[in-house]
Tab-separated table of C-alpha atoms and ligand atoms in Angstrom:
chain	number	residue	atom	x	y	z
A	1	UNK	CA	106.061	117.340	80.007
A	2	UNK	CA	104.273	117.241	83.680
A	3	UNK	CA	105.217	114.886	86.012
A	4	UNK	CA	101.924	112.818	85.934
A	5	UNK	CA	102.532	113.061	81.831
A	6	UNK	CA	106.440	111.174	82.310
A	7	UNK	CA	104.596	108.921	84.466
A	8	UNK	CA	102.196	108.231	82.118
A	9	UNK	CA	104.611	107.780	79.175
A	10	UNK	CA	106.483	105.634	81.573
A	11	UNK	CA	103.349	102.867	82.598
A	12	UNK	CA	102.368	103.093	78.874
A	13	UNK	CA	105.432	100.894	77.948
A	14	UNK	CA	104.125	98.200	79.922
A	15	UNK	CA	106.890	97.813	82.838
A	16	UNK	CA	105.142	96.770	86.049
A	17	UNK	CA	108.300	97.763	88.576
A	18	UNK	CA	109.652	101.290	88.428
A	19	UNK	CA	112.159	101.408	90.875
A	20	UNK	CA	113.755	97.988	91.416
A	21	UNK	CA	114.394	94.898	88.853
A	22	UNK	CA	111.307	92.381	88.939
A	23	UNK	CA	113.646	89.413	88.950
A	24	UNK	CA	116.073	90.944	91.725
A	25	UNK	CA	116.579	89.645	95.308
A	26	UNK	CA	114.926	92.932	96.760
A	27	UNK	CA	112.191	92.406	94.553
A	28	UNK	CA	111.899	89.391	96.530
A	29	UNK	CA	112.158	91.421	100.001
A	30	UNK	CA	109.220	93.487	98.810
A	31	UNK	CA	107.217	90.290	98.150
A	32	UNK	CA	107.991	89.133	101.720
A	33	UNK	CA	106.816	91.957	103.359
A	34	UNK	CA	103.798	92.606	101.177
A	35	UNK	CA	102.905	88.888	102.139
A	36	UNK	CA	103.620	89.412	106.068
A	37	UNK	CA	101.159	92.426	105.743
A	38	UNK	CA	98.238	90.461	103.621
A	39	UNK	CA	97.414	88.606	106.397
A	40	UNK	CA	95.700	91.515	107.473
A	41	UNK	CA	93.480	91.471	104.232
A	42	UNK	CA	89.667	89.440	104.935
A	43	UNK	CA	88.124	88.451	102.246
A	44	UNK	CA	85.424	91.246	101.940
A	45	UNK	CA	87.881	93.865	102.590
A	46	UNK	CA	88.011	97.130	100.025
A	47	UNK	CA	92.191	97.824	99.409
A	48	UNK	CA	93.476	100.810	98.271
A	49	UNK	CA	97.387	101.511	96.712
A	50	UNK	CA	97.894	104.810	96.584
A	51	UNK	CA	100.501	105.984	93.537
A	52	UNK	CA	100.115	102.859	92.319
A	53	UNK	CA	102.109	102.576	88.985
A	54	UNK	CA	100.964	99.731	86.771
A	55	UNK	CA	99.465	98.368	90.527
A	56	UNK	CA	103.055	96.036	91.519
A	57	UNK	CA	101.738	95.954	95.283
A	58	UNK	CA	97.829	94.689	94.138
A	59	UNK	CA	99.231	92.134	91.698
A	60	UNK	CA	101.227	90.785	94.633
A	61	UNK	CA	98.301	90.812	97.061
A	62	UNK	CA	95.543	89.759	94.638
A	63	UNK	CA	98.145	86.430	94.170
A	64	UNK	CA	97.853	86.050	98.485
A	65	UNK	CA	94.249	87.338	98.559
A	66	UNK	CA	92.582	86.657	95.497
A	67	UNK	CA	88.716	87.805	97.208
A	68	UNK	CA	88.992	90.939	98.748
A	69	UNK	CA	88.406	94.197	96.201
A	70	UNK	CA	91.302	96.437	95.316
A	71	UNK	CA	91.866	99.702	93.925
A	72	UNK	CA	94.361	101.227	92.419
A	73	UNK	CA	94.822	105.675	92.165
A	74	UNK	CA	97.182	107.161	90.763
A	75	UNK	CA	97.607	110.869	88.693
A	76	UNK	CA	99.146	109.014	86.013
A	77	UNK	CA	97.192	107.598	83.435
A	78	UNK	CA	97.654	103.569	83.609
A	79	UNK	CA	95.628	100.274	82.738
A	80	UNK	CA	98.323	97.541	83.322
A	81	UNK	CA	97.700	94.289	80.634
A	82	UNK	CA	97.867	92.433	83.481
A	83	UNK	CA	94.484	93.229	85.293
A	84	UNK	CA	92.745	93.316	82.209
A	85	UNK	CA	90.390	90.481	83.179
A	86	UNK	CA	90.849	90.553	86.617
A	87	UNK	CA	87.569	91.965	87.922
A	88	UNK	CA	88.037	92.759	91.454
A	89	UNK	CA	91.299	94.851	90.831
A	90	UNK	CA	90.599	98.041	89.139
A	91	UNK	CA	92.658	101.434	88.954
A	92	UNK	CA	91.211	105.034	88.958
A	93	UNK	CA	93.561	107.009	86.934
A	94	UNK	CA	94.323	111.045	87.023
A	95	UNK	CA	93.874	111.078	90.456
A	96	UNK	CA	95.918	112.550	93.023
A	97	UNK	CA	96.218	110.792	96.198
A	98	UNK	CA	95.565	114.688	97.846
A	99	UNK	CA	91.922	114.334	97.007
A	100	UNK	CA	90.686	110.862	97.264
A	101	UNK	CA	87.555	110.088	95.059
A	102	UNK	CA	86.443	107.762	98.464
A	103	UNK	CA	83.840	108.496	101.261
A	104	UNK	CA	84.863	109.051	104.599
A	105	UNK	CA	85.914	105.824	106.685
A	106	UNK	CA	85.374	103.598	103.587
A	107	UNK	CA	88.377	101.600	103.100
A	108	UNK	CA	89.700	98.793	105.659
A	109	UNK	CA	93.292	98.668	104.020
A	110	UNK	CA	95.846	101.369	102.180
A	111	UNK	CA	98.822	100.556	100.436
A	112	UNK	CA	101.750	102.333	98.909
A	113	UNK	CA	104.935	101.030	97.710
A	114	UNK	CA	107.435	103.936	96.736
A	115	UNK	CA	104.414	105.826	95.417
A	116	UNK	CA	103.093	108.173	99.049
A	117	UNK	CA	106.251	110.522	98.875
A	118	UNK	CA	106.078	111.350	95.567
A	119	UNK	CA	102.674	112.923	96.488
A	120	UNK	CA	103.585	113.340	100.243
A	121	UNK	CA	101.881	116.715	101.617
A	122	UNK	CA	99.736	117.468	104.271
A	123	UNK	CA	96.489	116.538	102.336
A	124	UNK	CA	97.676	113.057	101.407
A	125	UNK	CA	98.140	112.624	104.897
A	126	UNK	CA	94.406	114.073	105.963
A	127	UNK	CA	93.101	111.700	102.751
A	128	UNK	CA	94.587	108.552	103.983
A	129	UNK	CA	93.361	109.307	107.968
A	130	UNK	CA	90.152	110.534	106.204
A	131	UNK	CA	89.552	107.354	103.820
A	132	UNK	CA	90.578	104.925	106.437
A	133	UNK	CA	87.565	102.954	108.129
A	134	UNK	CA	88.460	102.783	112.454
A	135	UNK	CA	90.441	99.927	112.737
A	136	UNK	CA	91.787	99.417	109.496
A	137	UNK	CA	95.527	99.094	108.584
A	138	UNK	CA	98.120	100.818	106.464
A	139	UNK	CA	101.244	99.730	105.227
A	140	UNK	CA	103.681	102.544	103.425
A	141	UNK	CA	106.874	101.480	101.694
A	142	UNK	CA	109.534	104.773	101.102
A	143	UNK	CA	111.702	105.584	99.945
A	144	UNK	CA	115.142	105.848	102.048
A	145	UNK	CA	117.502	108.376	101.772
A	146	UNK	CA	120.826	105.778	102.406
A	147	UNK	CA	118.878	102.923	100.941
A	148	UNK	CA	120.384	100.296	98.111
A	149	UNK	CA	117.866	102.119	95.776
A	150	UNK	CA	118.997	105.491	96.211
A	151	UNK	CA	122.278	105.345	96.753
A	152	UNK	CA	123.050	103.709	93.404
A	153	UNK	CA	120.890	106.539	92.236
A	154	UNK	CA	122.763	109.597	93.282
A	155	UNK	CA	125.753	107.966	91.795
A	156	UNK	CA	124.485	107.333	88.312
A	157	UNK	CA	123.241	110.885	88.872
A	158	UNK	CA	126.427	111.609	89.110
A	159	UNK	CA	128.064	110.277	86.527
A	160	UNK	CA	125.332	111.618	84.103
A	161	UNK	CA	126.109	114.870	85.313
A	162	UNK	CA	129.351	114.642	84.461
A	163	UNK	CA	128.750	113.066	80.907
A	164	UNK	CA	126.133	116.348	80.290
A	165	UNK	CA	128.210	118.860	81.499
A	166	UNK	CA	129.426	121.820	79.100
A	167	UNK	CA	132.963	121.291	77.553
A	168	UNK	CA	132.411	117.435	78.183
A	169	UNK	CA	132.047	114.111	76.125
A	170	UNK	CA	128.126	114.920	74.877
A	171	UNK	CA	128.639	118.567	73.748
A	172	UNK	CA	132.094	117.453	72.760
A	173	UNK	CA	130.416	114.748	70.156
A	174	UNK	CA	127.554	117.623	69.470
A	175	UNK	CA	130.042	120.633	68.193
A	176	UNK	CA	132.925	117.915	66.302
A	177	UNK	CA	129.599	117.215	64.164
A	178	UNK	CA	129.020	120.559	63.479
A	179	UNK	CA	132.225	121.253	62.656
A	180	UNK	CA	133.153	123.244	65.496
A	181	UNK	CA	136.671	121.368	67.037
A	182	UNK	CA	138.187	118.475	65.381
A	183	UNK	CA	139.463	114.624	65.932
A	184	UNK	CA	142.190	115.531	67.911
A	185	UNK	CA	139.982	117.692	70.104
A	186	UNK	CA	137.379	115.227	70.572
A	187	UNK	CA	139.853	112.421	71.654
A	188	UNK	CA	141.933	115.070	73.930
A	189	UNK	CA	138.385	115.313	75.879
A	190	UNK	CA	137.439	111.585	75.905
A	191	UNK	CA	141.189	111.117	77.348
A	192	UNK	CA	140.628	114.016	80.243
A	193	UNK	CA	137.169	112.568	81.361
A	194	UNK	CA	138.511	109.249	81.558
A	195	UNK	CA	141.757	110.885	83.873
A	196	UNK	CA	139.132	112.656	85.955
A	197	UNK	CA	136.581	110.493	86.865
A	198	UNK	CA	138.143	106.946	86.382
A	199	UNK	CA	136.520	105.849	89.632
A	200	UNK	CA	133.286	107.120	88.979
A	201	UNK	CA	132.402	105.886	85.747
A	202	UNK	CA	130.143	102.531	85.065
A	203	UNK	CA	129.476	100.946	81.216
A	204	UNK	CA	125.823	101.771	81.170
A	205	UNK	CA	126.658	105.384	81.631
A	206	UNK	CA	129.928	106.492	80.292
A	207	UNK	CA	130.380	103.435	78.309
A	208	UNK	CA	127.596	103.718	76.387
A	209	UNK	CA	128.261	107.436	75.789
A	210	UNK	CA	132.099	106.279	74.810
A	211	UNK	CA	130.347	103.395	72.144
A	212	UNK	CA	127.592	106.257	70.735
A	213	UNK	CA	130.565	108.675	70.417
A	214	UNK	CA	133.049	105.613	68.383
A	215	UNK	CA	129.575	105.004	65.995
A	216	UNK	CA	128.657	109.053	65.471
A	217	UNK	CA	132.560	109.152	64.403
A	218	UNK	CA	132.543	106.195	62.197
A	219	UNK	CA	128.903	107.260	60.576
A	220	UNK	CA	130.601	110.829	59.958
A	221	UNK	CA	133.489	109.473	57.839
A	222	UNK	CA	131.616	107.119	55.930
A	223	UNK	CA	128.976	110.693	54.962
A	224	UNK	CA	126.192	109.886	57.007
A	225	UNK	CA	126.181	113.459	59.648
A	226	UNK	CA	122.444	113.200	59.485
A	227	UNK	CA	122.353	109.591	61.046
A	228	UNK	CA	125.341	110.615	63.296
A	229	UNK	CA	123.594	113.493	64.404
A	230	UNK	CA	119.948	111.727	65.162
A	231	UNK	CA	122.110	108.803	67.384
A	232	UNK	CA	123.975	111.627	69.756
A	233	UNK	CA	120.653	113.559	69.964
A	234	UNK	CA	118.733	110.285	71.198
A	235	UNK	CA	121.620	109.391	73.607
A	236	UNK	CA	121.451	112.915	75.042
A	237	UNK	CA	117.546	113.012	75.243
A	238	UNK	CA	117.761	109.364	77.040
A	239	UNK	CA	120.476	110.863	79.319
A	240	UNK	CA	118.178	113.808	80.328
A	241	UNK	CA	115.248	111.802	81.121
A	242	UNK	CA	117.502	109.547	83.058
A	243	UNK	CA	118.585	112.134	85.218
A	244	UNK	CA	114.634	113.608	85.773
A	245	UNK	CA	113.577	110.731	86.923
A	246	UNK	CA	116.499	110.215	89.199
A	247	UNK	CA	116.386	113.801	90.590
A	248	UNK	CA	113.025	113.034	91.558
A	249	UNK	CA	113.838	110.035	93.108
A	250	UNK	CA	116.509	111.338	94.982
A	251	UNK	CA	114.304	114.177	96.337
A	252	UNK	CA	111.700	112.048	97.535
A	253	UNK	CA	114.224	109.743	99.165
A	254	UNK	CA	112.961	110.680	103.061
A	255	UNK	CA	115.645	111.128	105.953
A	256	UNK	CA	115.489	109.852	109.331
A	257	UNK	CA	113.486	113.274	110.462
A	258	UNK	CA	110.992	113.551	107.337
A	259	UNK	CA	109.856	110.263	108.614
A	260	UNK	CA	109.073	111.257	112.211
A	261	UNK	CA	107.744	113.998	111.092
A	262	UNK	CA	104.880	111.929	108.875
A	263	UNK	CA	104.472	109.138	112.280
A	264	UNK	CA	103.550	112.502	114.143
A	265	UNK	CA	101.290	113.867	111.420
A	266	UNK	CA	99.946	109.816	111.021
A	267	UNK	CA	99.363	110.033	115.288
A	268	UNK	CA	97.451	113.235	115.256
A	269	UNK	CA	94.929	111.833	112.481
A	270	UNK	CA	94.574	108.617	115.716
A	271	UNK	CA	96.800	106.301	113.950
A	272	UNK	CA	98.772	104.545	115.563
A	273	UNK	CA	102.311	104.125	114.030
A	274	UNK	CA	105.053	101.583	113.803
A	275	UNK	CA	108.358	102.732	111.403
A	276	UNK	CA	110.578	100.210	110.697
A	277	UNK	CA	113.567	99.802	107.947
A	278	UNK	CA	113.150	96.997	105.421
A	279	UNK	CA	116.676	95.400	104.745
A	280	UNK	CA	118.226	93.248	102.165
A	281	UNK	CA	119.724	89.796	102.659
A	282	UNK	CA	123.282	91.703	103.573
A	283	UNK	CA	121.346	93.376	106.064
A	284	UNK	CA	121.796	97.108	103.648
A	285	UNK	CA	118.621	99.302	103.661
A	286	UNK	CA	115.769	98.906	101.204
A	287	UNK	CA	113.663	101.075	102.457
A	288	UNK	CA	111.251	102.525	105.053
A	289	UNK	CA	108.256	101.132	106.101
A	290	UNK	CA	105.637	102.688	107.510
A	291	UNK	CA	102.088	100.715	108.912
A	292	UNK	CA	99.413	100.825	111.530
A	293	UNK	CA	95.945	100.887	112.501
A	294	UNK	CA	94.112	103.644	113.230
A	295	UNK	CA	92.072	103.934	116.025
A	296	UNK	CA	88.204	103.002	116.908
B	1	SAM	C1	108.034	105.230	91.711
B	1	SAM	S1	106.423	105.078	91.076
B	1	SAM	C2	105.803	103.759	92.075
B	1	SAM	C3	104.637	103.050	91.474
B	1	SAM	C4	104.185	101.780	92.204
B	1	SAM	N1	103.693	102.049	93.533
B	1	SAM	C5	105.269	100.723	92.229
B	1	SAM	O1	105.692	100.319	93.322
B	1	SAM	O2	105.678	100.287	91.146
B	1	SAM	C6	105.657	106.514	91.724
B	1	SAM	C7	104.204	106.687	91.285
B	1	SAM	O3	103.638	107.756	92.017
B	1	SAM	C8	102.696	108.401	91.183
B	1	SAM	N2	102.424	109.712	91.795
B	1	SAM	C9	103.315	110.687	92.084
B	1	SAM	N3	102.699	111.728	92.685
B	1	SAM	C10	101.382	111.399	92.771
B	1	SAM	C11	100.228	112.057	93.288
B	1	SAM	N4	100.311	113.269	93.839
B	1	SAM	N5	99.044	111.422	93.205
B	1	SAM	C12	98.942	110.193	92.639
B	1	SAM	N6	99.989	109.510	92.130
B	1	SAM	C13	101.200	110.115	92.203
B	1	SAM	C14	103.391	108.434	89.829
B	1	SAM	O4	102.499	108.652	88.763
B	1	SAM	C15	104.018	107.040	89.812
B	1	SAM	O5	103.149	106.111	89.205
């Protein structure tokens, strides 16, 4: 499956956040500072998100500034329920922001909101100078490599590494349902993972793996291997989605440098830059932000 294809697969089940809980306190950060920046947005003015998901920065801006027109582009395939009937929000889909379907100097605003660096090159940086009309403003969200976001991350990473890894508790659970080692085996590697990685290990993660591996054990005694075997095989293909879309994350995650490096790209194409780091309430890191104007 391509990237655009997970995407895709991902918007389709309706979620409208992809990286951070809608009812969380940073949820509420992003909201603030997707407010501070509408003022920007006149009532006549054409917005554009770039990666835009199922569109979480134009529902929030559409609530502040219900007349201007905004679109949506992203190389996923997504119609969110909840613009629907909303006629002057509207998403172009299978699009990558390195080729903007938009005119030269045609937009006044662009938005992104952990959706630029997944597409970050140099020709999504020449199609958002390009696209921009002189004068109008940007605002880019990112992704930070020590942020409260990606941190947690690389941990569950981590830990789902650990749970995947040969000899461990998945392939344990695979081969004592084939046959392959037996009870006492199976429990002797449950007891060493636990020894090893004590610290590490969350209940979403290893707990659920410990609760899948109890239920394949108990569906095996009472003669049901095929149902024991289709519950450890959906556990493992959840796990190694999980860990795609956290490797990506993780890799897109942009370091102190990565980001000077897109202000200088940003200053050649005559925008002026700001970078500043958006914070939680305990003053942790949420994430980069990016905005300016470019020039007359
Ligand atoms: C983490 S999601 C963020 C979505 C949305 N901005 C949000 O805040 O919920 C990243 C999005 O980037 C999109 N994306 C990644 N690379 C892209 C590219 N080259 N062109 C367009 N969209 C891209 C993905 O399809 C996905 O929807």
């Amino acid at each position: 499956m391509s990237n655009a294809q997970s995407w895709t697969h991902y918007w389709q089940q309706g979620h409208v956040e992809s990286c951070i809980d809608n009812q969380s306190s940073d949820n509420n950060e992003l909201k603030r500072a997707w407010q501070t920046f509408s003022a920007l947005i006149t009532p006549e003015a054409c917005v554009v998100d770039l990666a835009t998901g199922n569109g979480s920065v134009l529902k929030k801006l559409a609530e502040f500034k219900p007349h201007a027109e905004y679109v949506g582009v992203d190389y996923a395939t997504v119609d969110p329920q909840w613009a629907i009937n909303v006629k002057n929000v509207n998403f172009i889909s299978d699009t990558s922001i390195d080729a903007l379907p938009f005119s030269n100097e045609s937009v006044d605003i662009v938005t992104s909101q952990f959706g630029f660096e997944y597409g970050m090159n140099a020709n999504a940086i020449k199609e958002l100078i390009r696209v921009l009309k002189p004068r109008g403003y940007f605002q880019l969200i990112i992704h930070h490599e020590q942020s409260e976001i990606v941190l947690p991350a690389k941990r569950r990473h981590h830990e789902i590494d650990l749970v995947l890894a040969p000899n461990s508790l998945v392939e344990a659970i695979e081969r004592y349902l084939g046959g392959l080692i037996d009870a006492p085996a199976l429990e002797s590697t449950g007891k060493t993972f636990l020894e090893k990685n004590q610290s590490t290990l969350s209940q979403s993660i290893s707990g659920q793996c410990f609760s899948v591996i109890n239920k394949a054990v108990e569906l095996q005694s009472n003669n049901d291997l095929s149902s024991a075997v289709q519950l450890v095989a959906r556990l493992k293909d959840s796990l190694v989605k999980e860990l795609a879309r956290l490797s990506h994350l993780i890799t897109v995650a942009q370091s102190e440098q990565k980001i000077d490096w897109l202000a200088e790209q940003l200053n050649k194409g005559q925008i002026k830059v700001e970078i500043a780091q958006l914070e939680t309430n305990e003053q942790q890191i949420l994430a980069w932000v990016v905005k300016g104007q470019k020039h007359e």
